[in-house]
Amino acid sequence: MTIKENQSLRPFNTFGLDASCLGLIRIYSVEDLLDVIQNNIHPLRILGGGSNILLSGDIPAYILKNEIKGLTIIEEDENQVLVEVGAGEPWHQFVMWSIAHGFAGIENLALIPGTVGAAPMQNIGAYGVEQEMAFDKLRATHLTTGTESVFTKTDCAFGYRESVFKNELKDQYFITHVSYRLLKKDYTLHLQYGDIQKTLTNMSVANPGLEDVAAAVIEIRRSKLPDPKKIGNAGSFFKNPVVDATKYDELKLLYPEIPGYPTTENNVKLPAGWLIEKAGYKGYRSGNIGVHQLQALVLVNYGGGHGKDIQNLAYEIQEKVWEIFGVRISPEVNFW
Ligand code: FAD
Ligand code: NAP
């Protein structure tokens, strides 16, 4: 085991924020992880691609950088395949591997940054698909006992950008391997969401395949989202709030143009980006940090910004949205 001391975390988070840690340890296998646990090194933090964290200051912990790789087909028949993926594999590469093999289920999740191991953490989702739709199970190692457990879909308690690992079991388990069940035939493509269909039409694709869907998603994402390599960000900073139908009707009277997407018979999801834009924060800038000009849900570091300032801006936005609309928005990004 090698502990790299005095390691800045700047290269390891997509906000591009500077922060120190006690040391960085690269984990290539479950054995590496057990080595750390047996040597009683603590406190520990788990880091994937750093695309969903906000470093609000120096981190008084050892950082376990997930480098567990590998992709194994566990079961296969004429209809489907069960594949186990090392949690340190980049998510987008896994999506592209699936598409190249003709395996369906995660094509709408192309270009989401980060690692496979972090995908179940917040049940990543985009364009009408969530990873839980293809998820089979995962293996995780307890950070103090070193015991390995298998978590089924039910055990993970997936919700909208939620799982048991973000709640009751927060910071307790290192997810080492995730298995997905992908379809080889008789699958349905998810084309109804947002601009996918329109983009396919613009691409002159009449009968889309998996590659076409992913290409459309990639094109839409590139046109709308800031590239973290150019402007530091962690994607959507807040989750979309869900309100009851009565509250939605009240808001609709005041703001007839407010978008809303029913989630159940009595609940409606509001786009947090719309609320933030309406509150006047789209394109807001304070020194080196701010809210993206095209996408109000994305907080940005223009370079040299501080995590604490982004955190304070997030609190300010939350309060303003509450004051204006009486709706609580909560962060999707993990505050470290
Ligand atoms: P990290 O940021 O490294 O970690 C996130 C949290 O998970 C941390 O608390 C960490 O401790 C924990 N964690 C990480 N790995 C493990 C592990 N192996 N075991 C246990 N805990 C772990 N998200 C979406 O859902 N949909 C999107 O469409 C989307 N688009 C994005 C676009 C951009 C431009 C960016 C920057 C982000 C976007 N995100 C999106 C958010 C982010 O990419 C995902 O949440 C991603 O899964 C985070 O992966 P990561 O490896 O970078 O996690
Ligand atoms: P968008 O299409 O402009 O829509 C704004 C919001 O409205 C989305 O967040 C989405 O909620 C909701 N929405 C739109 N059409 C919907 C529909 N037909 N049914 C239900 N809900 C609908 O959003 P965007 O910002 O460009 O993002 C597109 C997709 O990528 C979204 O799914 C978004 O979540 C995902 N994304 C996520 C992140 C992240 O960091 N988490 C970053 C970028 C993009 P949902 O978010 O619930 O889908």
Tab-separated table of C-alpha atoms and ligand atoms in Angstrom:
chain	number	residue	atom	x	y	z
A	1	MET	CA	0.000	0.000	0.000
A	2	THR	CA	1.333	3.429	-0.945
A	3	ILE	CA	0.096	6.559	0.798
A	4	LYS	CA	0.764	9.714	-1.197
A	5	GLU	CA	1.015	12.536	1.314
A	6	ASN	CA	0.607	16.259	0.586
A	7	GLN	CA	-1.567	15.452	-2.411
A	8	SER	CA	-3.749	18.301	-3.633
A	9	LEU	CA	-7.231	17.114	-4.554
A	10	ARG	CA	-7.561	19.691	-7.338
A	11	PRO	CA	-6.970	17.172	-10.179
A	12	PHE	CA	-9.464	14.793	-8.598
A	13	ASN	CA	-12.687	16.842	-8.611
A	14	THR	CA	-14.552	18.253	-11.593
A	15	PHE	CA	-15.172	21.558	-9.789
A	16	GLY	CA	-11.378	21.988	-9.963
A	17	LEU	CA	-11.284	23.062	-6.312
A	18	ASP	CA	-8.071	22.965	-4.348
A	19	ALA	CA	-7.993	21.137	-1.022
A	20	SER	CA	-5.515	19.016	0.868
A	21	CYS	CA	-6.060	15.606	2.462
A	22	LEU	CA	-4.094	13.441	4.893
A	23	GLY	CA	-3.020	11.189	2.043
A	24	LEU	CA	-4.184	9.567	-1.181
A	25	ILE	CA	-4.286	5.777	-1.496
A	26	ARG	CA	-5.072	4.102	-4.796
A	27	ILE	CA	-7.247	0.995	-4.445
A	28	TYR	CA	-6.804	-1.515	-7.283
A	29	SER	CA	-8.465	-4.516	-5.635
A	30	VAL	CA	-10.487	-5.704	-2.649
A	31	GLU	CA	-7.154	-6.923	-1.182
A	32	ASP	CA	-5.777	-3.345	-1.301
A	33	LEU	CA	-8.851	-2.207	0.574
A	34	LEU	CA	-8.465	-4.915	3.228
A	35	ASP	CA	-4.826	-3.867	3.624
A	36	VAL	CA	-5.947	-0.316	4.493
A	37	ILE	CA	-8.560	-1.582	6.945
A	38	GLN	CA	-6.186	-4.063	8.628
A	39	ASN	CA	-3.573	-1.313	9.058
A	40	ASN	CA	-6.202	0.725	10.911
A	41	ILE	CA	-5.834	3.747	8.643
A	42	HIS	CA	-8.651	6.205	9.230
A	43	PRO	CA	-10.649	8.343	8.771
A	44	LEU	CA	-11.361	7.326	5.184
A	45	ARG	CA	-13.215	8.892	2.256
A	46	ILE	CA	-14.024	7.133	-1.021
A	47	LEU	CA	-13.336	8.933	-4.254
A	48	GLY	CA	-14.403	7.936	-7.752
A	49	GLY	CA	-14.183	10.500	-10.555
A	50	GLY	CA	-14.909	13.423	-8.200
A	51	SER	CA	-17.800	14.602	-10.389
A	52	ASN	CA	-20.395	14.774	-7.623
A	53	ILE	CA	-18.510	16.274	-4.674
A	54	LEU	CA	-17.973	19.771	-3.350
A	55	LEU	CA	-14.748	20.256	-1.409
A	56	SER	CA	-15.666	23.042	0.964
A	57	GLY	CA	-12.252	22.991	2.674
A	58	ASP	CA	-9.270	20.749	3.414
A	59	ILE	CA	-10.255	17.136	4.012
A	60	PRO	CA	-8.934	15.675	7.273
A	61	ALA	CA	-9.087	12.110	5.955
A	62	TYR	CA	-7.240	9.565	3.816
A	63	ILE	CA	-8.724	9.414	0.344
A	64	LEU	CA	-9.279	5.990	-1.198
A	65	LYS	CA	-9.121	6.551	-4.953
A	66	ASN	CA	-11.083	3.795	-6.633
A	67	GLU	CA	-9.083	2.106	-9.409
A	68	ILE	CA	-10.801	-1.304	-9.372
A	69	LYS	CA	-11.115	-2.267	-13.033
A	70	GLY	CA	-12.448	-5.150	-15.076
A	71	LEU	CA	-15.528	-6.305	-16.871
A	72	THR	CA	-16.729	-9.909	-16.718
A	73	ILE	CA	-19.701	-11.539	-18.372
A	74	ILE	CA	-21.193	-13.698	-15.631
A	75	GLU	CA	-24.176	-15.170	-17.503
A	76	GLU	CA	-25.361	-14.958	-21.076
A	77	ASP	CA	-28.199	-16.426	-23.095
A	78	GLU	CA	-29.861	-15.476	-26.367
A	79	ASN	CA	-31.923	-12.738	-24.703
A	80	GLN	CA	-29.689	-11.087	-22.140
A	81	VAL	CA	-26.344	-10.792	-20.465
A	82	LEU	CA	-25.285	-10.283	-16.849
A	83	VAL	CA	-22.075	-8.315	-16.598
A	84	GLU	CA	-20.045	-7.516	-13.489
A	85	VAL	CA	-18.036	-4.312	-13.688
A	86	GLY	CA	-15.133	-3.145	-11.513
A	87	ALA	CA	-16.341	-0.085	-9.620
A	88	GLY	CA	-13.409	2.040	-10.771
A	89	GLU	CA	-14.287	1.691	-14.472
A	90	PRO	CA	-15.401	4.986	-16.043
A	91	TRP	CA	-19.196	4.881	-16.417
A	92	HIS	CA	-19.261	6.306	-19.951
A	93	GLN	CA	-16.755	3.699	-21.175
A	94	PHE	CA	-18.997	0.970	-19.798
A	95	VAL	CA	-21.983	2.479	-21.643
A	96	MET	CA	-20.025	2.580	-24.901
A	97	TRP	CA	-18.806	-1.018	-24.369
A	98	SER	CA	-22.438	-2.140	-23.918
A	99	ILE	CA	-23.544	-0.378	-27.078
A	100	ALA	CA	-20.622	-1.784	-29.098
A	101	HIS	CA	-21.736	-5.292	-28.040
A	102	GLY	CA	-25.395	-4.587	-28.870
A	103	PHE	CA	-26.450	-4.741	-25.197
A	104	ALA	CA	-29.358	-2.423	-24.352
A	105	GLY	CA	-30.463	-0.700	-21.167
A	106	ILE	CA	-28.057	2.121	-20.353
A	107	GLU	CA	-27.686	3.933	-23.708
A	108	ASN	CA	-29.565	7.027	-22.426
A	109	LEU	CA	-26.944	7.332	-19.676
A	110	ALA	CA	-24.088	8.065	-22.098
A	111	LEU	CA	-21.585	10.776	-21.183
A	112	ILE	CA	-22.373	10.868	-17.465
A	113	PRO	CA	-18.989	11.458	-15.846
A	114	GLY	CA	-17.623	9.384	-12.979
A	115	THR	CA	-17.173	5.749	-12.089
A	116	VAL	CA	-19.401	2.676	-12.191
A	117	GLY	CA	-19.106	2.344	-8.399
A	118	ALA	CA	-20.663	5.751	-7.818
A	119	ALA	CA	-23.594	5.061	-10.173
A	120	PRO	CA	-25.689	3.188	-7.574
A	121	MET	CA	-24.755	5.780	-4.913
A	122	GLN	CA	-27.235	8.270	-6.275
A	123	ASN	CA	-28.953	5.972	-8.758
A	124	ILE	CA	-27.734	8.081	-11.667
A	125	GLY	CA	-30.340	9.038	-14.195
A	126	ALA	CA	-30.871	11.037	-17.347
A	127	TYR	CA	-33.325	11.275	-20.220
A	128	GLY	CA	-35.948	9.069	-18.631
A	129	VAL	CA	-33.652	6.205	-17.573
A	130	GLU	CA	-32.099	5.416	-14.188
A	131	GLN	CA	-29.306	2.906	-13.609
A	132	GLU	CA	-31.623	0.864	-11.357
A	133	MET	CA	-33.544	-0.182	-14.488
A	134	ALA	CA	-30.568	-2.372	-15.514
A	135	PHE	CA	-29.022	-2.906	-12.072
A	136	ASP	CA	-28.802	-6.485	-10.780
A	137	LYS	CA	-26.647	-6.394	-7.611
A	138	LEU	CA	-23.434	-5.004	-6.181
A	139	ARG	CA	-20.614	-6.114	-3.932
A	140	ALA	CA	-19.369	-3.793	-1.228
A	141	THR	CA	-16.809	-3.999	1.562
A	142	HIS	CA	-17.508	-2.566	5.003
A	143	LEU	CA	-14.921	0.094	5.813
A	144	THR	CA	-14.334	-0.905	9.426
A	145	THR	CA	-14.928	-4.669	9.530
A	146	GLY	CA	-13.686	-5.481	6.013
A	147	THR	CA	-16.686	-7.801	5.527
A	148	GLU	CA	-17.997	-8.165	1.989
A	149	SER	CA	-21.764	-7.997	1.411
A	150	VAL	CA	-23.948	-8.406	-1.649
A	151	PHE	CA	-26.711	-5.816	-2.078
A	152	THR	CA	-29.714	-6.582	-4.260
A	153	LYS	CA	-31.881	-3.898	-5.841
A	154	THR	CA	-34.225	-4.013	-2.842
A	155	ASP	CA	-31.303	-3.691	-0.390
A	156	CYS	CA	-30.086	-0.585	-2.228
A	157	ALA	CA	-33.428	1.242	-1.706
A	158	PHE	CA	-33.037	3.228	-4.899
A	159	GLY	CA	-35.032	6.414	-5.316
A	160	TYR	CA	-34.788	9.592	-7.345
A	161	ARG	CA	-31.012	10.364	-7.041
A	162	GLU	CA	-31.035	8.329	-3.830
A	163	SER	CA	-29.931	5.007	-2.385
A	164	VAL	CA	-29.229	3.454	0.984
A	165	PHE	CA	-25.553	4.426	0.484
A	166	LYS	CA	-26.460	8.116	0.466
A	167	ASN	CA	-28.608	7.706	3.578
A	168	GLU	CA	-28.554	5.001	6.313
A	169	LEU	CA	-25.276	3.458	5.098
A	170	LYS	CA	-23.548	6.724	4.182
A	171	ASP	CA	-19.718	6.409	4.181
A	172	GLN	CA	-19.909	2.847	5.562
A	173	TYR	CA	-19.296	0.701	2.481
A	174	PHE	CA	-16.851	0.761	-0.413
A	175	ILE	CA	-18.724	-0.449	-3.509
A	176	THR	CA	-16.214	-2.659	-5.357
A	177	HIS	CA	-18.227	-4.352	-8.151
A	178	VAL	CA	-21.601	-3.677	-9.767
A	179	SER	CA	-23.585	-6.121	-11.943
A	180	TYR	CA	-25.976	-5.045	-14.669
A	181	ARG	CA	-28.440	-7.119	-16.682
A	182	LEU	CA	-28.518	-5.898	-20.276
A	183	LEU	CA	-30.813	-6.995	-23.082
A	184	LYS	CA	-29.756	-8.445	-26.417
A	185	LYS	CA	-33.216	-8.329	-27.999
A	186	ASP	CA	-36.861	-7.361	-27.386
A	187	TYR	CA	-35.924	-4.086	-25.723
A	188	THR	CA	-37.692	-0.736	-25.881
A	189	LEU	CA	-35.763	2.418	-26.653
A	190	HIS	CA	-36.549	5.461	-24.487
A	191	LEU	CA	-37.020	8.253	-26.994
A	192	GLN	CA	-39.855	10.276	-25.493
A	193	TYR	CA	-37.785	12.378	-23.160
A	194	GLY	CA	-36.665	15.932	-23.943
A	195	ASP	CA	-35.076	16.519	-27.335
A	196	ILE	CA	-34.032	12.942	-28.135
A	197	GLN	CA	-36.594	12.381	-30.878
A	198	LYS	CA	-36.030	15.854	-32.350
A	199	THR	CA	-32.256	15.336	-32.349
A	200	LEU	CA	-32.639	11.958	-34.074
A	201	THR	CA	-34.814	13.586	-36.722
A	202	ASN	CA	-32.170	16.297	-37.220
A	203	MET	CA	-29.622	13.506	-37.568
A	204	SER	CA	-31.884	11.966	-40.266
A	205	VAL	CA	-32.253	8.753	-38.281
A	206	ALA	CA	-35.627	7.132	-38.907
A	207	ASN	CA	-35.093	3.750	-37.220
A	208	PRO	CA	-32.686	4.385	-34.371
A	209	GLY	CA	-30.446	1.752	-32.852
A	210	LEU	CA	-28.550	1.874	-29.562
A	211	GLU	CA	-25.658	3.874	-31.076
A	212	ASP	CA	-28.063	6.464	-32.477
A	213	VAL	CA	-29.771	7.002	-29.124
A	214	ALA	CA	-26.422	7.431	-27.375
A	215	ALA	CA	-25.205	9.749	-30.153
A	216	ALA	CA	-28.332	11.905	-29.745
A	217	VAL	CA	-27.909	12.038	-25.964
A	218	ILE	CA	-24.227	12.943	-26.362
A	219	GLU	CA	-25.068	15.684	-28.833
A	220	ILE	CA	-27.751	17.201	-26.565
A	221	ARG	CA	-25.504	17.022	-23.496
A	222	ARG	CA	-22.554	18.641	-25.300
A	223	SER	CA	-24.785	21.500	-26.471
A	224	LYS	CA	-26.330	22.188	-23.053
A	225	LEU	CA	-23.874	21.290	-20.315
A	226	PRO	CA	-20.595	22.992	-19.460
A	227	ASP	CA	-17.562	20.743	-19.967
A	228	PRO	CA	-15.801	20.406	-16.562
A	229	LYS	CA	-12.453	20.484	-18.399
A	230	LYS	CA	-13.280	24.063	-19.426
A	231	ILE	CA	-15.441	25.325	-16.512
A	232	GLY	CA	-15.387	23.561	-13.143
A	233	ASN	CA	-18.769	22.085	-12.202
A	234	ALA	CA	-20.440	18.976	-10.779
A	235	GLY	CA	-23.464	18.803	-13.076
A	236	SER	CA	-26.861	19.521	-11.540
A	237	PHE	CA	-26.171	20.969	-8.128
A	238	PHE	CA	-29.719	20.476	-6.793
A	239	LYS	CA	-32.289	17.706	-7.109
A	240	ASN	CA	-35.608	18.502	-8.708
A	241	PRO	CA	-38.109	18.956	-5.867
A	242	VAL	CA	-41.346	16.985	-5.743
A	243	VAL	CA	-44.432	18.812	-4.425
A	244	ASP	CA	-47.998	17.665	-3.892
A	245	ALA	CA	-50.646	18.453	-6.503
A	246	THR	CA	-52.280	21.144	-4.343
A	247	LYS	CA	-49.001	23.040	-4.024
A	248	TYR	CA	-48.440	22.674	-7.751
A	249	ASP	CA	-51.917	24.099	-8.495
A	250	GLU	CA	-51.168	27.076	-6.229
A	251	LEU	CA	-47.899	27.751	-8.038
A	252	LYS	CA	-49.597	27.324	-11.421
A	253	LEU	CA	-52.033	30.115	-10.551
A	254	LEU	CA	-49.143	32.457	-9.749
A	255	TYR	CA	-46.845	31.240	-12.532
A	256	PRO	CA	-48.973	29.766	-15.351
A	257	GLU	CA	-45.844	28.831	-17.323
A	258	ILE	CA	-44.294	26.708	-14.522
A	259	PRO	CA	-43.326	23.257	-15.853
A	260	GLY	CA	-44.298	20.197	-13.830
A	261	TYR	CA	-43.945	16.450	-14.366
A	262	PRO	CA	-46.327	14.151	-12.440
A	263	THR	CA	-44.431	11.446	-10.549
A	264	THR	CA	-47.448	9.836	-8.884
A	265	GLU	CA	-51.157	10.622	-8.917
A	266	ASN	CA	-50.708	13.265	-6.232
A	267	ASN	CA	-47.127	14.441	-6.753
A	268	VAL	CA	-45.460	16.678	-9.288
A	269	LYS	CA	-41.734	17.126	-9.966
A	270	LEU	CA	-40.639	20.705	-10.583
A	271	PRO	CA	-37.465	21.487	-12.526
A	272	ALA	CA	-35.167	23.122	-9.950
A	273	GLY	CA	-33.388	24.885	-12.828
A	274	TRP	CA	-36.607	26.751	-13.684
A	275	LEU	CA	-37.096	27.862	-10.053
A	276	ILE	CA	-33.479	29.073	-9.810
A	277	GLU	CA	-33.706	30.902	-13.116
A	278	LYS	CA	-36.965	32.568	-12.048
A	279	ALA	CA	-35.273	33.573	-8.768
A	280	GLY	CA	-32.808	35.550	-10.903
A	281	TYR	CA	-29.688	33.424	-10.527
A	282	LYS	CA	-29.122	32.166	-14.070
A	283	GLY	CA	-25.733	33.554	-15.170
A	284	TYR	CA	-25.135	35.097	-11.716
A	285	ARG	CA	-21.437	35.558	-10.963
A	286	SER	CA	-19.660	36.496	-7.770
A	287	GLY	CA	-15.878	36.638	-8.229
A	288	ASN	CA	-14.683	33.279	-9.493
A	289	ILE	CA	-17.838	31.316	-8.867
A	290	GLY	CA	-21.421	31.501	-10.040
A	291	VAL	CA	-24.365	29.903	-11.808
A	292	HIS	CA	-23.926	28.774	-15.397
A	293	GLN	CA	-25.274	31.091	-18.079
A	294	LEU	CA	-27.157	28.396	-20.002
A	295	GLN	CA	-28.101	26.012	-17.222
A	296	ALA	CA	-29.266	27.467	-13.878
A	297	LEU	CA	-28.998	24.088	-12.152
A	298	VAL	CA	-25.229	24.048	-12.569
A	299	LEU	CA	-23.012	25.980	-10.138
A	300	VAL	CA	-19.581	26.742	-11.557
A	301	ASN	CA	-16.011	27.537	-10.601
A	302	TYR	CA	-14.556	29.807	-13.281
A	303	GLY	CA	-11.077	29.080	-11.861
A	304	GLY	CA	-9.527	29.850	-8.481
A	305	GLY	CA	-12.901	29.773	-6.689
A	306	HIS	CA	-13.360	28.363	-3.192
A	307	GLY	CA	-15.657	25.512	-2.235
A	308	LYS	CA	-16.893	27.422	0.798
A	309	ASP	CA	-18.121	30.227	-1.491
A	310	ILE	CA	-19.949	27.740	-3.723
A	311	GLN	CA	-21.502	26.207	-0.614
A	312	ASN	CA	-22.641	29.649	0.597
A	313	LEU	CA	-24.068	30.476	-2.829
A	314	ALA	CA	-25.958	27.170	-2.757
A	315	TYR	CA	-27.465	28.057	0.647
A	316	GLU	CA	-28.390	31.526	-0.622
A	317	ILE	CA	-30.153	30.035	-3.664
A	318	GLN	CA	-32.003	27.513	-1.490
A	319	GLU	CA	-33.265	30.309	0.765
A	320	LYS	CA	-34.296	32.525	-2.146
A	321	VAL	CA	-36.240	29.701	-3.823
A	322	TRP	CA	-37.973	28.971	-0.505
A	323	GLU	CA	-38.792	32.672	-0.002
A	324	ILE	CA	-40.275	33.103	-3.492
A	325	PHE	CA	-41.977	29.753	-4.140
A	326	GLY	CA	-42.255	28.078	-0.724
A	327	VAL	CA	-40.421	25.084	-2.190
A	328	ARG	CA	-37.351	23.467	-0.604
A	329	ILE	CA	-34.620	22.406	-2.999
A	330	SER	CA	-31.869	20.177	-1.690
A	331	PRO	CA	-28.372	19.563	-3.038
A	332	GLU	CA	-27.650	16.524	-5.140
A	333	VAL	CA	-23.898	17.101	-4.832
A	334	ASN	CA	-22.139	15.550	-1.810
A	335	PHE	CA	-20.580	18.157	0.495
A	336	TRP	CA	-17.178	17.012	1.772
B	1	FAD	P1	-17.551	10.959	-6.827
B	1	FAD	O1	-17.876	12.380	-7.110
B	1	FAD	O2	-16.123	10.581	-6.766
B	1	FAD	O3	-18.271	10.510	-5.483
B	1	FAD	C1	-19.606	10.865	-5.227
B	1	FAD	C2	-20.014	10.273	-3.869
B	1	FAD	O4	-20.073	8.857	-3.960
B	1	FAD	C3	-19.003	10.576	-2.764
B	1	FAD	O5	-19.696	10.805	-1.574
B	1	FAD	C4	-18.172	9.313	-2.675
B	1	FAD	O6	-17.633	9.097	-1.390
B	1	FAD	C5	-19.171	8.247	-3.045
B	1	FAD	N1	-18.566	7.127	-3.755
B	1	FAD	C6	-17.908	7.184	-4.942
B	1	FAD	N2	-17.507	5.964	-5.308
B	1	FAD	C7	-17.917	5.116	-4.340
B	1	FAD	C8	-17.772	3.708	-4.146
B	1	FAD	N3	-17.132	2.924	-5.010
B	1	FAD	N4	-18.322	3.168	-3.020
B	1	FAD	C9	-18.973	3.932	-2.114
B	1	FAD	N5	-19.115	5.270	-2.240
B	1	FAD	C10	-18.592	5.851	-3.348
B	1	FAD	N6	-25.492	12.523	-12.445
B	1	FAD	C11	-26.649	11.948	-12.853
B	1	FAD	O7	-27.302	11.204	-12.092
B	1	FAD	N7	-27.142	12.164	-14.111
B	1	FAD	C12	-26.517	12.955	-14.994
B	1	FAD	O8	-26.982	13.117	-16.112
B	1	FAD	C13	-25.309	13.601	-14.589
B	1	FAD	N8	-24.657	14.444	-15.421
B	1	FAD	C14	-23.529	15.077	-15.005
B	1	FAD	C15	-22.885	15.963	-15.890
B	1	FAD	C16	-21.736	16.624	-15.503
B	1	FAD	C17	-21.058	17.579	-16.455
B	1	FAD	C18	-21.181	16.380	-14.214
B	1	FAD	C19	-19.909	17.049	-13.796
B	1	FAD	C20	-21.813	15.518	-13.328
B	1	FAD	C21	-23.003	14.861	-13.718
B	1	FAD	N9	-23.680	13.975	-12.864
B	1	FAD	C22	-24.819	13.351	-13.276
B	1	FAD	C23	-23.189	13.728	-11.495
B	1	FAD	C24	-22.079	12.635	-11.413
B	1	FAD	O9	-21.425	12.475	-12.635
B	1	FAD	C25	-22.643	11.290	-10.980
B	1	FAD	O10	-23.279	11.386	-9.746
B	1	FAD	C26	-21.542	10.210	-10.901
B	1	FAD	O11	-22.124	8.948	-10.644
B	1	FAD	C27	-20.498	10.500	-9.831
B	1	FAD	O12	-19.452	9.581	-9.998
B	1	FAD	P2	-18.002	9.823	-9.416
B	1	FAD	O13	-17.233	8.580	-9.617
B	1	FAD	O14	-17.410	11.048	-9.994
B	1	FAD	O15	-18.335	10.034	-7.871
B	2	NAP	P1	-34.147	19.368	-19.315
B	2	NAP	O1	-34.384	18.409	-20.428
B	2	NAP	O2	-33.901	20.805	-19.620
B	2	NAP	O3	-35.347	19.263	-18.269
B	2	NAP	C1	-35.295	19.975	-17.026
B	2	NAP	C2	-35.749	19.043	-15.928
B	2	NAP	O4	-37.089	18.672	-16.143
B	2	NAP	C3	-34.933	17.794	-15.910
B	2	NAP	O5	-34.052	17.865	-14.813
B	2	NAP	C4	-35.917	16.664	-15.842
B	2	NAP	O6	-35.932	15.962	-14.613
B	2	NAP	C5	-37.279	17.291	-16.016
B	2	NAP	N1	-37.900	16.740	-17.235
B	2	NAP	C6	-37.759	17.177	-18.499
B	2	NAP	N2	-38.514	16.439	-19.349
B	2	NAP	C7	-39.112	15.508	-18.585
B	2	NAP	C8	-40.000	14.446	-18.864
B	2	NAP	N3	-40.448	14.224	-20.108
B	2	NAP	N4	-40.418	13.677	-17.842
B	2	NAP	C9	-39.992	13.886	-16.610
B	2	NAP	N5	-39.137	14.872	-16.264
B	2	NAP	C10	-38.707	15.682	-17.250
B	2	NAP	O7	-32.930	18.828	-18.420
B	2	NAP	P2	-31.374	18.918	-18.641
B	2	NAP	O8	-30.825	19.742	-17.545
B	2	NAP	O9	-31.021	19.240	-20.059
B	2	NAP	O10	-30.946	17.420	-18.343
B	2	NAP	C11	-31.375	16.376	-19.184
B	2	NAP	C12	-31.293	15.060	-18.427
B	2	NAP	O11	-29.956	14.809	-17.994
B	2	NAP	C13	-32.160	15.055	-17.171
B	2	NAP	O12	-32.677	13.774	-16.982
B	2	NAP	C14	-31.182	15.389	-16.068
B	2	NAP	O13	-31.538	14.843	-14.814
B	2	NAP	C15	-29.893	14.755	-16.582
B	2	NAP	N6	-28.732	15.500	-16.095
B	2	NAP	C16	-28.365	15.298	-14.798
B	2	NAP	C17	-27.267	15.964	-14.296
B	2	NAP	C18	-26.823	15.710	-12.892
B	2	NAP	O14	-25.759	16.164	-12.502
B	2	NAP	N7	-27.583	14.996	-12.119
B	2	NAP	C19	-26.556	16.857	-15.084
B	2	NAP	C20	-26.995	17.044	-16.379
B	2	NAP	C21	-28.079	16.364	-16.881
B	2	NAP	P3	-34.944	14.752	-14.264
B	2	NAP	O15	-33.680	15.365	-13.866
B	2	NAP	O16	-35.660	14.122	-13.137
B	2	NAP	O17	-34.798	13.852	-15.430
